[in-house]
């Protein structure tokens, strides 16, 4: 019940999950309330969710996923993708905002894509969730030492030095990178790029999926 | 396959590279007319073989440059009937109509560029109504993809959001697998359209690729494993809820028909003694003369049905998706009811309304498992409930039905015309509705007793659907009389298919319900836009002369007594026939639930007069 993706209904692609389980939306035992308004799914309090989607590494799959979110009116905050230990399988980390029902709906819609092998909402899991940022910070002779100090303090790394700027590389949680950005912002940011979060659940647990035949 | 004589020119970016010569070669191929008839096995052969292996006996199509390699070999497969349509939209609708009446995957075929874009409306229609279909298009040679070549369009980009899955095939060796997979996906789980786009060079490429067995196909799509059987715990919960309910209503949708589960529906309803309401696409799921059949729900549904839903304490939704045309304003929808929702598509459950007992599975299999779990009842057990339902029904039917045949302007009453068509065919014909008021009249008054005898464009609401879909339905079920019942507006959208009926000897009977209006538009303008009838009036042709020009016998009825005669005359024709019914100018479909309102806010009359 705590995991919105596997409750309520088994997604198409999930042979391992139970076919259906009681919906958390309304307890089955409660008497129906006459005259009360019927709740509209997806209108609850929105908060940030992190989904892992395991997909076939084929041309066009990223397009299918991105298009689905657009067409279904789901708002993704970030989407990071790369291949896994298997070259024929990619893994996406998708962060989005919505209430539990809306995000569960997004996951179920994802499952309808033939190339999607597994979707898991890891919002409630203990996890490593990091992104990479490259930040080109203004750094003159008079400020460079100070910039370097801040970067060091935040476990960032200077990977390029030019006459009036440095490139800082940082990995960490969204919040950690936000904090670093705020600090070096005072010196002046000339350019920045962030990858969006990539996530892995802590401990021995892994995101299991049915493999593709080679 | 002759190489071009022109040397790789300086015009080509990257001239001299293998890529550039491939492009040059492909361009030369495109210009080249005839292919030497070597009859080695090519990609086009694989297409035909694949179709035959999937049990396809008819394809609805239209040729074009990139498809010529396929049309070049089609004649070698006489088991594959090719119906040459007059517009590709009609090919898709015909495949759709064929699929709905046969339960088989319908197949349509169009060329690249405009042929493919013409197909799009029909594919979208099949998607929204979950109709199994494989749509095949040709595309330019692989080396020209992305170069804005003649008649090149990114058609897989276009069909991506309106198909269950789609493919762009550039290598003939991939064709056997792609076709096997496409048919499997189209017909498995919740059905729907799958699109295969094939480059011209793949169609003419020599290949020895073998057709895969089922196991190989399944192994390649581990992400696609629909759930068929309801979870036992959910079934028990549902049974308990059903046994506790005092005012239960079954909501039967298209899923019942797609799953071929009409018998299971009847057995379940009879055992638990629960009335059956149906959605627009659920019409025909249960014989309308069955005592438990209660009628058509929603925006233009019967008032008694909507009333029963609004006062229910339990809704058992079977293969339907709580579309906005069914629920109206969700916040006021059946507020006293718990909901059991059975659907094979998990994403439909909890999408539009929250549900108390979700059951994912094939609705036929779920009902088979659920029926023995519910307590057996006799009609007497629900006497008070049934009396209430019967009283509501009497009241709403007496308001909606006048039966005189003429409306207050003296012209034909559309409900009467539809009722007469249904009766004349002993309620056994396939009636294909178009979109608009005519569609609502067909659903309400057609009198359906057989599954798959009512076809309608529900999700997309595509005007022009009826005639081409009826074409496919008549080809699929030649044993059944087939009527296309169109408004004058919708008929004029796809009437070019009259030519197909004649050339292909398809005996569709066409009823044009001519109110000289875009009737449904006029109705909304009257009721909601203060009678501002902008663009509602529609000039039509002389329908008899039009039919005559194609050699199609045609008849006209303007008075009630001419109606049965004209219908009988059309039925007597051995082949296609058309009947022009001059119906009332301003008859409205009531009841009517204005957009944004709830099921209890039906408008039943206007200007003091019932319709
Ligand atoms: C392709 C398409 N264009 C526009 C519409 C919007 N529309 C819905 S009903 C309707 C009027 C239909 O008129 P007609 O075919 O004469 O049928 P009637 O309502 O008069 O029975 C229109 C324009 C539509 N459903 N489909
Ligand atoms: Mg009309």
Coordinates of C-alpha atoms in Angstrom, one line a residue, chain B:
Chain B
X1 CA 18.5 -2.6 -59.4
X2 CA 20.5 -0.5 -61.7
X3 CA 23.1 1.9 -60.4
X4 CA 22.7 5.5 -61.4
X5 CA 25.0 6.6 -64.3
X6 CA 25.4 10.0 -62.8
X7 CA 28.6 10.4 -60.8
X8 CA 28.2 11.5 -57.2
X9 CA 27.8 15.2 -57.9
X10 CA 29.3 18.2 -56.2
X11 CA 25.8 19.1 -55.1
X12 CA 25.8 16.4 -52.5
X13 CA 27.0 17.2 -49.1
X14 CA 29.9 14.9 -48.4
X15 CA 30.2 13.9 -52.0
X16 CA 32.1 10.8 -52.6
X17 CA 31.4 9.3 -49.2
X18 CA 29.5 6.0 -49.1
X19 CA 26.6 7.8 -47.5
X20 CA 26.4 10.3 -50.4
X21 CA 26.4 7.6 -53.0
X22 CA 23.7 5.7 -51.1
X23 CA 21.5 8.8 -51.2
X24 CA 22.2 9.3 -54.9
X25 CA 21.4 5.7 -55.5
X26 CA 18.1 5.9 -53.6
X27 CA 17.1 9.0 -55.6
X28 CA 17.7 7.2 -58.8
X29 CA 15.6 4.3 -57.5
X30 CA 12.8 6.6 -56.7
X31 CA 12.7 8.0 -60.2
X32 CA 13.0 4.6 -61.8
X33 CA 9.6 3.3 -62.9
X34 CA 9.6 -0.5 -63.5
X35 CA 11.4 -3.1 -61.5
X36 CA 12.8 -6.0 -63.4
X37 CA 10.6 -8.9 -62.6
X38 CA 13.1 -11.4 -61.2
X39 CA 10.7 -12.8 -58.6
X40 CA 13.2 -13.4 -56.0
X41 CA 11.6 -13.0 -52.5
X42 CA 11.6 -9.3 -51.5
X43 CA 10.4 -7.3 -48.6
X44 CA 7.0 -6.8 -50.3
X45 CA 6.6 -10.6 -50.4
X46 CA 7.3 -10.8 -46.7
X47 CA 4.5 -8.3 -46.1
X48 CA 2.0 -10.4 -48.0
X49 CA 3.2 -13.7 -46.4
X50 CA 3.0 -12.1 -42.9
X51 CA -0.6 -10.9 -43.6
X52 CA -1.6 -14.4 -44.7
X53 CA 0.1 -16.0 -41.7
X54 CA -2.0 -13.7 -39.5
X55 CA -5.2 -14.9 -41.1
X56 CA -5.8 -11.6 -43.0
X57 CA -8.0 -12.0 -46.0
X58 CA -8.7 -8.4 -46.9
X59 CA -6.8 -5.1 -46.9
X60 CA -8.2 -1.7 -47.5
X61 CA -5.7 0.4 -49.4
X62 CA -4.5 2.9 -51.9
X63 CA -1.3 2.8 -53.9
X64 CA 1.4 5.4 -54.3
X65 CA 5.0 5.7 -55.5
X66 CA 6.8 4.1 -52.5
X67 CA 4.2 1.3 -52.4
X68 CA 4.6 0.2 -56.0
X69 CA 7.0 -2.7 -55.0
X70 CA 4.2 -4.0 -52.9
X71 CA 1.4 -3.5 -55.5
X72 CA 3.8 -5.2 -57.9
X73 CA 3.6 -8.5 -56.0
X74 CA 0.1 -8.2 -54.5
X75 CA -1.3 -10.0 -57.6
X76 CA 0.7 -13.0 -56.7
X77 CA -1.3 -13.5 -53.5
X78 CA -4.9 -13.9 -54.7
X79 CA -6.0 -15.0 -51.2
X80 CA -5.5 -11.4 -50.1
X81 CA -8.4 -9.3 -51.3
X82 CA -7.4 -5.7 -51.8
X83 CA -10.2 -3.2 -51.6
X84 CA -9.3 0.0 -53.4
X85 CA -10.8 2.9 -51.5
X86 CA -11.4 6.4 -52.6
X87 CA -9.5 8.2 -49.8
X88 CA -7.2 6.7 -47.2
X89 CA -9.2 7.9 -44.2
X90 CA -11.8 5.5 -45.5
X91 CA -9.3 2.7 -45.7
X92 CA -8.6 3.0 -41.9
X93 CA -12.3 3.3 -41.1
X94 CA -13.1 0.3 -43.2
X95 CA -10.4 -1.7 -41.4
X96 CA -11.9 -0.5 -38.2
X97 CA -15.4 -1.5 -39.2
X98 CA -14.1 -4.9 -40.4
X99 CA -12.3 -5.4 -37.0
X100 CA -15.4 -4.5 -35.0
X101 CA -17.7 -7.0 -36.6
X102 CA -15.2 -9.8 -37.0
X103 CA -13.1 -9.4 -33.9
X104 CA -10.1 -9.8 -36.2
X105 CA -7.3 -7.3 -36.8
X106 CA -8.3 -4.9 -39.6
X107 CA -5.6 -3.9 -42.1
X108 CA -5.2 -0.7 -44.0
X109 CA -2.5 0.4 -46.4
X110 CA -1.4 3.9 -47.6
X111 CA 1.5 5.4 -49.4
X112 CA 4.0 7.9 -47.9
X113 CA 3.3 11.6 -47.3
X114 CA -0.3 12.5 -48.1
X115 CA -1.5 8.9 -48.1
X116 CA -0.2 8.4 -44.7
X117 CA -1.5 11.6 -43.3
X118 CA -4.9 10.8 -44.7
X119 CA -4.9 7.6 -42.7
X120 CA -4.3 9.5 -39.4
X121 CA -7.9 10.3 -38.6
X122 CA -8.8 6.6 -39.0
X123 CA -5.9 5.4 -36.8
X124 CA -6.8 7.9 -34.1
X125 CA -10.4 6.7 -34.2
X126 CA -9.3 3.1 -33.7
X127 CA -7.0 4.1 -30.9
X128 CA -9.7 5.9 -28.9
X129 CA -12.2 3.1 -29.4
X130 CA -9.6 0.3 -28.8
X131 CA -10.1 -1.3 -32.2
X132 CA -7.4 -3.9 -33.3
X133 CA -5.8 -2.6 -36.4
X134 CA -2.5 -2.8 -38.3
X135 CA -1.9 0.2 -40.5
X136 CA 0.8 -0.1 -43.1
X137 CA 2.4 2.8 -44.8
X138 CA 5.3 3.1 -47.2
X139 CA 8.0 5.7 -46.8
X140 CA 10.8 7.0 -48.9
X141 CA 14.1 5.0 -49.2
X142 CA 16.0 4.8 -46.0
X143 CA 18.9 7.0 -47.3
X144 CA 16.4 9.8 -48.0
X145 CA 14.8 9.7 -44.6
X146 CA 15.1 13.1 -43.0
X147 CA 16.0 14.9 -46.2
X148 CA 12.5 16.2 -46.9
X149 CA 12.4 14.0 -49.9
X150 CA 9.3 14.0 -52.2
X151 CA 6.3 12.8 -50.2
X152 CA 8.4 12.2 -47.1
X153 CA 6.8 12.9 -43.8
X154 CA 7.8 11.7 -40.3
X155 CA 4.6 9.6 -40.1
X156 CA 5.8 7.5 -37.2
X157 CA 6.4 10.7 -35.3
X158 CA 2.8 11.6 -36.1
X159 CA 1.2 8.3 -35.2
X160 CA 3.3 7.8 -32.0
X161 CA 0.7 9.2 -29.6
X162 CA -2.3 7.5 -31.3
X163 CA -1.0 4.0 -31.7
X164 CA -0.4 1.2 -29.2
X165 CA 3.0 0.9 -30.8
X166 CA 4.6 1.8 -34.1
X167 CA 7.6 0.8 -36.2
X168 CA 9.8 2.3 -38.9
X169 CA 11.3 -0.6 -40.9
X170 CA 14.3 0.0 -43.1
X171 CA 15.5 -3.5 -43.5
X172 CA 13.5 -6.3 -45.1
X173 CA 15.0 -8.8 -42.8
X174 CA 13.2 -7.1 -39.9
X175 CA 9.8 -7.4 -41.6
X176 CA 8.8 -10.9 -40.5
X177 CA 9.4 -10.2 -36.8
X178 CA 7.9 -6.7 -36.9
X179 CA 4.6 -8.0 -38.5
X180 CA 4.3 -10.9 -36.1
X181 CA 4.9 -8.6 -33.1
X182 CA 2.5 -5.9 -34.5
X183 CA -0.4 -8.3 -34.9
X184 CA 0.2 -9.7 -31.4
X185 CA 0.2 -6.2 -29.9
X186 CA -2.8 -5.0 -31.8
X187 CA -5.0 -7.9 -30.7
X188 CA -3.7 -8.7 -27.2
X189 CA -4.8 -7.1 -24.0
X190 CA -6.7 -3.9 -24.7
X191 CA -6.8 -3.9 -28.5
X192 CA -5.7 -1.0 -30.6
X193 CA -3.9 0.1 -33.7
X194 CA -0.3 -0.6 -34.5
X195 CA 1.4 1.2 -37.3
X196 CA 4.2 -0.1 -39.5
X197 CA 6.0 2.3 -41.8
X198 CA 8.3 0.6 -44.3
X199 CA 10.9 2.3 -46.5
X200 CA 10.6 1.7 -50.2
X201 CA 14.0 0.0 -50.4
X202 CA 13.1 -2.4 -47.6
X203 CA 10.0 -3.4 -49.7
X204 CA 12.1 -4.2 -52.7
X205 CA 15.1 -5.6 -50.8
X206 CA 15.8 -9.3 -51.3
X207 CA 15.5 -11.3 -48.1
X208 CA 15.5 -14.8 -46.8
X209 CA 14.4 -13.9 -43.3
X210 CA 12.1 -16.5 -41.8
X211 CA 8.9 -15.9 -39.9
X212 CA 9.4 -16.1 -36.1
X213 CA 7.4 -18.5 -34.0
X214 CA 5.2 -17.2 -31.2
X215 CA 7.7 -17.9 -28.5
X216 CA 10.3 -15.7 -30.2
X217 CA 7.8 -12.9 -30.6
X218 CA 6.8 -13.0 -26.9
X219 CA 10.4 -13.2 -25.8
X220 CA 11.1 -9.9 -27.6
X221 CA 8.5 -8.0 -25.8
X222 CA 8.9 -8.8 -22.1
X223 CA 7.4 -5.4 -21.3
X224 CA 4.0 -6.4 -22.7
X225 CA 2.2 -9.0 -20.5
X226 CA -1.4 -8.1 -20.0
X227 CA -3.2 -9.5 -16.9
X228 CA -6.1 -11.7 -17.8
X229 CA -7.4 -13.1 -14.5
X230 CA -8.8 -11.0 -11.8
X231 CA -7.0 -11.2 -8.4
X232 CA -8.9 -13.7 -6.2
X233 CA -8.9 -11.4 -3.3
X234 CA -10.3 -8.6 -5.3
X235 CA -13.0 -10.9 -6.7
X236 CA -14.0 -11.8 -3.1
X237 CA -14.1 -8.2 -2.1
X238 CA -16.3 -7.4 -5.2
X239 CA -18.6 -10.3 -4.5
X240 CA -19.1 -9.2 -0.9
X241 CA -19.9 -5.6 -2.1
X242 CA -22.3 -6.9 -4.7
X243 CA -24.1 -9.0 -2.1
X244 CA -24.5 -6.0 0.2
X245 CA -25.8 -3.7 -2.4
X246 CA -29.5 -2.8 -2.6
X247 CA -29.4 -0.5 -5.7
X248 CA -26.6 -1.9 -7.9
X249 CA -26.2 -1.0 -11.6
X250 CA -23.9 -2.6 -14.1
X251 CA -22.2 -0.3 -16.5
X252 CA -21.4 -2.3 -19.6
X253 CA -18.9 -0.8 -22.0
X254 CA -17.1 -1.6 -25.3
X255 CA -14.8 -4.0 -23.3
X256 CA -17.7 -6.5 -23.2
X257 CA -17.9 -6.6 -26.9
X258 CA -14.1 -6.6 -27.5
X259 CA -13.8 -9.5 -25.1
X260 CA -16.7 -11.3 -26.6
X261 CA -18.2 -11.5 -23.1
X262 CA -21.9 -10.9 -23.7
X263 CA -22.8 -14.3 -22.5
X264 CA -20.8 -13.9 -19.3
X265 CA -22.4 -10.5 -18.8
X266 CA -25.9 -11.9 -19.1
X267 CA -25.1 -14.9 -16.8
X268 CA -23.7 -12.5 -14.2
X269 CA -26.6 -10.0 -14.4
X270 CA -29.1 -12.8 -14.2
X271 CA -27.6 -14.6 -11.2
X272 CA -27.3 -11.4 -9.1
X273 CA -30.4 -9.7 -10.7
X274 CA -28.6 -6.5 -11.5
X275 CA -29.9 -4.1 -14.2
X276 CA -27.5 -3.4 -17.1
X277 CA -26.9 0.1 -18.3
X278 CA -24.5 0.6 -21.3
X279 CA -22.3 3.2 -22.7
X280 CA -22.5 4.3 -26.3
X281 CA -20.0 1.7 -27.4
X282 CA -21.6 -0.9 -25.1
X283 CA -24.8 -0.8 -27.1
X284 CA -25.5 -4.4 -28.2
X285 CA -23.5 -5.9 -25.3
X286 CA -26.8 -7.2 -24.0
X287 CA -30.0 -7.9 -26.0
X288 CA -32.2 -4.8 -25.5
X289 CA -35.3 -7.0 -25.0
X290 CA -33.7 -8.7 -22.0
X291 CA -35.6 -7.8 -18.8
X292 CA -32.4 -6.7 -17.1
X293 CA -31.3 -4.5 -19.9
X294 CA -31.9 -0.9 -18.8
X295 CA -30.5 1.3 -21.5
X296 CA -28.1 3.8 -22.8
X297 CA -26.3 6.2 -20.3
X298 CA -24.7 9.5 -20.4
X299 CA -24.9 12.9 -22.1
X300 CA -27.7 11.8 -24.5
X301 CA -28.6 8.7 -22.7
X302 CA -32.0 7.9 -21.3
X303 CA -33.1 9.9 -18.2
X304 CA -34.1 6.7 -16.4
X305 CA -30.7 5.2 -16.8
X306 CA -28.9 8.3 -15.6
X307 CA -31.3 8.5 -12.7
X308 CA -30.6 4.9 -11.7
X309 CA -26.9 5.6 -11.8
X310 CA -27.2 8.7 -9.8
X311 CA -29.1 6.9 -7.1
X312 CA -27.2 3.7 -7.1
X313 CA -25.3 2.4 -4.1
X314 CA -23.0 0.3 -6.3
X315 CA -21.7 0.7 -9.8
X316 CA -20.1 -2.4 -11.4
X317 CA -18.2 -1.0 -14.3
X318 CA -17.3 -3.6 -16.9
X319 CA -14.9 -2.7 -19.7
X320 CA -15.7 1.0 -19.7
X321 CA -13.6 4.0 -18.8
X322 CA -15.8 6.7 -17.2
X323 CA -15.5 9.0 -20.2
X324 CA -16.7 12.6 -19.6
X325 CA -19.7 11.9 -21.9
X326 CA -20.7 9.2 -19.4
X327 CA -20.0 10.9 -16.1
X328 CA -20.6 14.5 -16.7
X329 CA -19.2 16.5 -13.8
X330 CA -17.3 13.9 -11.8
X331 CA -17.9 15.7 -8.5
X332 CA -21.6 15.1 -8.7
X333 CA -21.4 11.7 -10.3
X334 CA -23.2 8.9 -8.4
X335 CA -22.1 10.3 -5.1
X336 CA -23.8 7.5 -3.1
X337 CA -22.2 4.7 -5.0
X338 CA -19.2 2.5 -4.4
X339 CA -17.5 1.5 -7.6
X340 CA -16.1 -1.9 -8.7
X341 CA -14.1 -1.4 -11.9
X342 CA -13.1 -4.2 -14.2
X343 CA -10.8 -3.4 -17.1
X344 CA -7.9 -5.1 -18.8
X345 CA -6.0 -1.8 -19.0
X346 CA -4.7 -0.9 -15.5
X347 CA -4.3 2.7 -16.5
X348 CA -8.0 3.1 -16.9
X349 CA -8.6 2.2 -13.3
X350 CA -8.6 5.3 -11.1
X351 CA -8.0 7.6 -14.1
X352 CA -11.2 9.5 -14.2
X353 CA -13.0 8.4 -11.0
X354 CA -11.6 6.8 -7.9
X355 CA -12.6 3.2 -7.4
X356 CA -13.3 1.0 -4.4
X357 CA -12.5 -2.3 -5.9
X358 CA -10.2 -2.3 -8.9
X359 CA -10.0 -5.6 -10.9
X360 CA -7.5 -5.8 -13.7
X361 CA -8.3 -8.5 -16.2
X362 CA -10.2 -9.8 -19.2
X363 CA -13.8 -8.9 -18.5
X364 CA -15.0 -12.3 -19.7
X365 CA -12.7 -14.2 -17.5
X366 CA -13.3 -12.0 -14.5
X367 CA -17.1 -12.4 -14.9
X368 CA -16.7 -16.2 -15.2
X369 CA -14.8 -16.2 -12.0
X370 CA -17.0 -13.7 -10.2
X371 CA -20.4 -15.0 -11.0
X372 CA -20.3 -18.1 -8.8
X373 CA -19.0 -16.0 -5.9
X374 CA -22.1 -13.7 -5.8
X375 CA -25.3 -14.7 -4.1
X376 CA -28.0 -16.0 -6.4
X377 CA -31.2 -13.9 -6.4
X378 CA -34.6 -13.9 -7.8
X379 CA -36.3 -10.8 -9.3
X380 CA -38.7 -10.8 -6.3
X381 CA -35.7 -10.1 -4.0
X382 CA -35.4 -6.7 -5.6
X383 CA -39.1 -6.0 -6.1
X384 CA -39.1 -2.5 -4.7
X385 CA -35.9 -1.5 -6.6
X386 CA -37.2 -3.0 -9.9
X387 CA -40.6 -1.2 -9.5
X388 CA -38.8 2.1 -9.0
X389 CA -36.7 1.4 -12.1
X390 CA -39.7 0.5 -14.2
X391 CA -41.6 3.6 -13.1
X392 CA -38.6 5.8 -14.1
X393 CA -38.4 4.0 -17.4
X394 CA -42.0 4.4 -18.2
X395 CA -41.8 8.1 -17.5
X396 CA -38.7 8.8 -19.5
X397 CA -39.7 6.7 -22.5
X398 CA -43.1 8.4 -22.6
X399 CA -41.4 11.8 -22.9
X400 CA -38.9 10.8 -25.5
X401 CA -40.9 8.8 -27.9
X402 CA -43.8 10.1 -30.0
X403 CA -44.1 7.4 -32.5
X404 CA -46.2 9.3 -35.0
X405 CA -43.4 9.4 -37.5
X406 CA -43.7 13.1 -38.2
X407 CA -42.2 15.8 -36.2
X408 CA -44.0 19.1 -35.4
X409 CA -42.9 20.7 -38.7
X410 CA -44.5 17.9 -40.6
X411 CA -41.2 16.4 -41.8
X412 CA -39.9 13.0 -40.7
X413 CA -39.1 12.4 -37.1
X414 CA -35.6 10.9 -37.0
X415 CA -36.2 8.5 -34.1
X416 CA -39.0 7.0 -36.2
X417 CA -36.8 6.5 -39.2
X418 CA -34.1 4.8 -37.2
X419 CA -36.7 2.6 -35.4
X420 CA -38.1 1.6 -38.8
X421 CA -34.7 0.6 -40.2
X422 CA -33.9 -1.5 -37.1
X423 CA -37.3 -3.2 -37.3
X424 CA -37.2 -3.8 -41.1
X425 CA -34.0 -5.8 -40.6
X426 CA -35.5 -7.8 -37.8
X427 CA -33.0 -6.2 -35.4
X428 CA -30.3 -8.3 -36.9
X429 CA -28.6 -5.9 -39.3
X430 CA -25.3 -4.1 -38.5
X431 CA -26.1 -0.4 -38.1
X432 CA -23.2 1.9 -38.4
X433 CA -23.8 5.3 -37.1
X434 CA -22.1 8.5 -38.2
X435 CA -21.5 11.4 -35.7
X436 CA -23.9 14.0 -34.5
X437 CA -27.6 13.8 -33.7
X438 CA -28.0 10.8 -36.1
X439 CA -25.5 8.9 -33.9
X440 CA -27.6 9.5 -30.8
X441 CA -30.8 8.5 -32.5
X442 CA -29.2 5.3 -33.8
X443 CA -27.9 4.4 -30.3
X444 CA -31.3 5.2 -28.7
X445 CA -33.7 3.8 -31.3
X446 CA -31.9 1.2 -33.4
X447 CA -33.1 -1.7 -31.2
X448 CA -30.0 -3.8 -30.8
X449 CA -30.2 -7.5 -30.0
X450 CA -26.9 -8.8 -31.1
X451 CA -23.3 -8.1 -30.1
X452 CA -21.3 -6.1 -32.7
X453 CA -24.5 -5.0 -34.5
X454 CA -24.0 -1.4 -33.5
X455 CA -20.9 0.5 -34.7
X456 CA -20.2 4.1 -33.7
X457 CA -17.2 6.4 -33.5
X458 CA -17.3 7.0 -29.7
X459 CA -14.0 8.3 -28.5
X460 CA -13.0 10.5 -31.5
X461 CA -16.5 11.3 -32.7
X462 CA -15.4 11.3 -36.3
X463 CA -17.9 12.6 -38.8
X464 CA -17.6 10.6 -42.0
X465 CA -17.1 7.4 -40.1
X466 CA -20.3 5.6 -41.1
X467 CA -20.0 4.9 -44.8
X468 CA -16.4 3.6 -44.9
X469 CA -16.8 1.7 -41.6
X470 CA -20.0 0.1 -43.0
X471 CA -17.9 -0.9 -46.0
X472 CA -15.5 -2.8 -43.8
X473 CA -18.3 -4.2 -41.7
X474 CA -20.1 -5.5 -44.8
X475 CA -16.9 -7.1 -46.1
X476 CA -16.3 -8.7 -42.7
X477 CA -19.9 -10.0 -42.2
X478 CA -21.4 -10.5 -45.6
X479 CA -24.1 -12.6 -43.9
X480 CA -25.5 -9.5 -42.2
X481 CA -27.4 -6.7 -43.8
X482 CA -25.3 -3.5 -43.2
X483 CA -26.6 0.0 -42.9
X484 CA -24.6 3.2 -42.8
X485 CA -26.8 5.7 -41.1
X486 CA -25.5 9.2 -41.7
X487 CA -26.3 12.8 -41.2
X488 CA -26.2 14.9 -44.3
X489 CA -23.0 16.6 -43.0
X490 CA -21.1 13.4 -42.2
X491 CA -22.2 11.7 -45.4
X492 CA -20.7 14.6 -47.4
X493 CA -17.4 14.1 -45.7
X494 CA -16.7 10.6 -47.0
X495 CA -19.3 10.1 -49.8
X496 CA -16.5 9.5 -52.3
X497 CA -16.6 5.9 -51.1
X498 CA -19.8 5.3 -53.1
X499 CA -17.3 4.5 -55.9
X500 CA -15.7 1.8 -53.7
X501 CA -19.1 0.2 -53.0
X502 CA -19.8 -0.1 -56.7
X503 CA -16.4 -1.2 -57.9
X504 CA -16.0 -3.8 -55.1
X505 CA -19.7 -4.9 -55.0
X506 CA -20.1 -4.1 -51.4
X507 CA -23.9 -4.1 -50.6
X508 CA -24.0 -1.4 -48.0
X509 CA -27.4 0.3 -47.6
X510 CA -27.0 4.0 -46.9
X511 CA -29.6 6.1 -44.9
X512 CA -29.0 9.8 -45.2
X513 CA -30.9 11.5 -42.4
X514 CA -31.0 14.9 -44.0
X515 CA -32.0 17.8 -41.8
X516 CA -30.1 20.2 -44.1
X517 CA -28.1 21.1 -41.0
X518 CA -25.1 20.2 -39.0
X519 CA -27.8 19.2 -36.6
X520 CA -25.8 18.7 -33.4
X521 CA -24.1 22.0 -33.9
X522 CA -27.5 23.7 -34.5
X523 CA -28.8 22.0 -31.3
X524 CA -26.0 23.4 -29.2
X525 CA -26.3 26.8 -30.7
X526 CA -30.0 26.7 -30.0
X527 CA -29.6 25.5 -26.4
X528 CA -26.4 27.1 -25.3
X529 CA -25.5 29.9 -27.8
X530 CA -28.8 31.8 -27.8
X531 CA -29.8 30.6 -31.3
X532 CA -26.8 32.1 -33.0
X533 CA -26.8 29.6 -35.9
X534 CA -23.5 30.5 -37.5
X535 CA -22.5 27.8 -40.1
X536 CA -25.1 25.3 -39.0
X537 CA -27.0 25.3 -42.3
X538 CA -25.5 23.0 -44.9
X539 CA -26.3 22.9 -48.6
X540 CA -26.5 19.3 -49.9
X541 CA -26.6 17.7 -53.3
X542 CA -29.5 15.9 -54.8
X543 CA -28.7 12.7 -53.1
X544 CA -30.7 10.6 -55.6
X545 CA -28.9 12.0 -58.5
X546 CA -25.6 11.6 -56.8
X547 CA -26.2 7.9 -56.2
X548 CA -27.5 7.6 -59.7
X549 CA -24.2 9.0 -61.0
X550 CA -22.5 6.0 -59.4
X551 CA -25.2 3.6 -60.6
X552 CA -26.5 3.1 -57.1
X553 CA -30.3 2.7 -56.8
X554 CA -31.7 5.4 -54.5
X555 CA -35.0 6.2 -52.9
X556 CA -36.5 9.0 -51.0
X557 CA -38.9 9.3 -48.1
X558 CA -40.4 12.5 -46.9
X559 CA -43.6 11.3 -45.1
X560 CA -44.0 8.6 -42.5
X561 CA -45.7 6.1 -44.7
X562 CA -43.0 6.4 -47.3
X563 CA -40.4 5.3 -44.8
X564 CA -41.0 1.5 -44.7
X565 CA -41.5 1.5 -48.4
X566 CA -38.2 3.2 -49.1
X567 CA -36.4 0.9 -46.7
X568 CA -37.9 -2.2 -48.3
X569 CA -36.9 -0.9 -51.7
X570 CA -33.3 -0.5 -50.6
X571 CA -33.3 -3.9 -49.0
X572 CA -34.6 -5.5 -52.3
X573 CA -31.6 -4.1 -54.2
X574 CA -28.9 -6.7 -54.7
X575 CA -26.0 -4.4 -53.9
X576 CA -25.5 -1.0 -52.5
X577 CA -28.5 1.3 -52.2
X578 CA -29.2 4.7 -50.8
X579 CA -32.3 6.2 -49.1
X580 CA -32.6 9.9 -48.6
X581 CA -34.8 10.7 -45.6
X582 CA -35.8 14.3 -45.4
X583 CA -36.1 14.6 -41.7
X584 CA -37.2 17.6 -39.5
X585 CA -35.1 20.7 -39.7
X586 CA -34.9 21.4 -36.0
X587 CA -35.6 18.3 -34.1
X588 CA -33.3 18.0 -31.0
X589 CA -32.0 15.0 -29.2
X590 CA -33.3 14.9 -25.7
X591 CA -32.4 14.5 -23.0
X592 CA -29.2 16.5 -23.2
X593 CA -26.6 17.1 -20.6
X594 CA -24.8 20.4 -21.3
X595 CA -21.0 20.2 -21.1
X596 CA -19.7 20.8 -17.6
X597 CA -23.0 19.7 -16.0
X598 CA -23.8 16.6 -14.0
X599 CA -25.9 13.6 -14.9
X600 CA -28.8 15.0 -12.8
X601 CA -28.9 18.2 -14.8
X602 CA -30.5 16.9 -18.0
X603 CA -32.3 19.2 -20.3
X604 CA -35.4 17.3 -21.4
X605 CA -37.3 19.8 -23.4
X606 CA -37.0 23.2 -24.9
X607 CA -39.4 26.0 -25.5
X608 CA -42.1 24.2 -23.7
X609 CA -42.4 21.4 -26.2
X610 CA -41.0 17.9 -26.0
X611 CA -39.1 16.7 -29.0

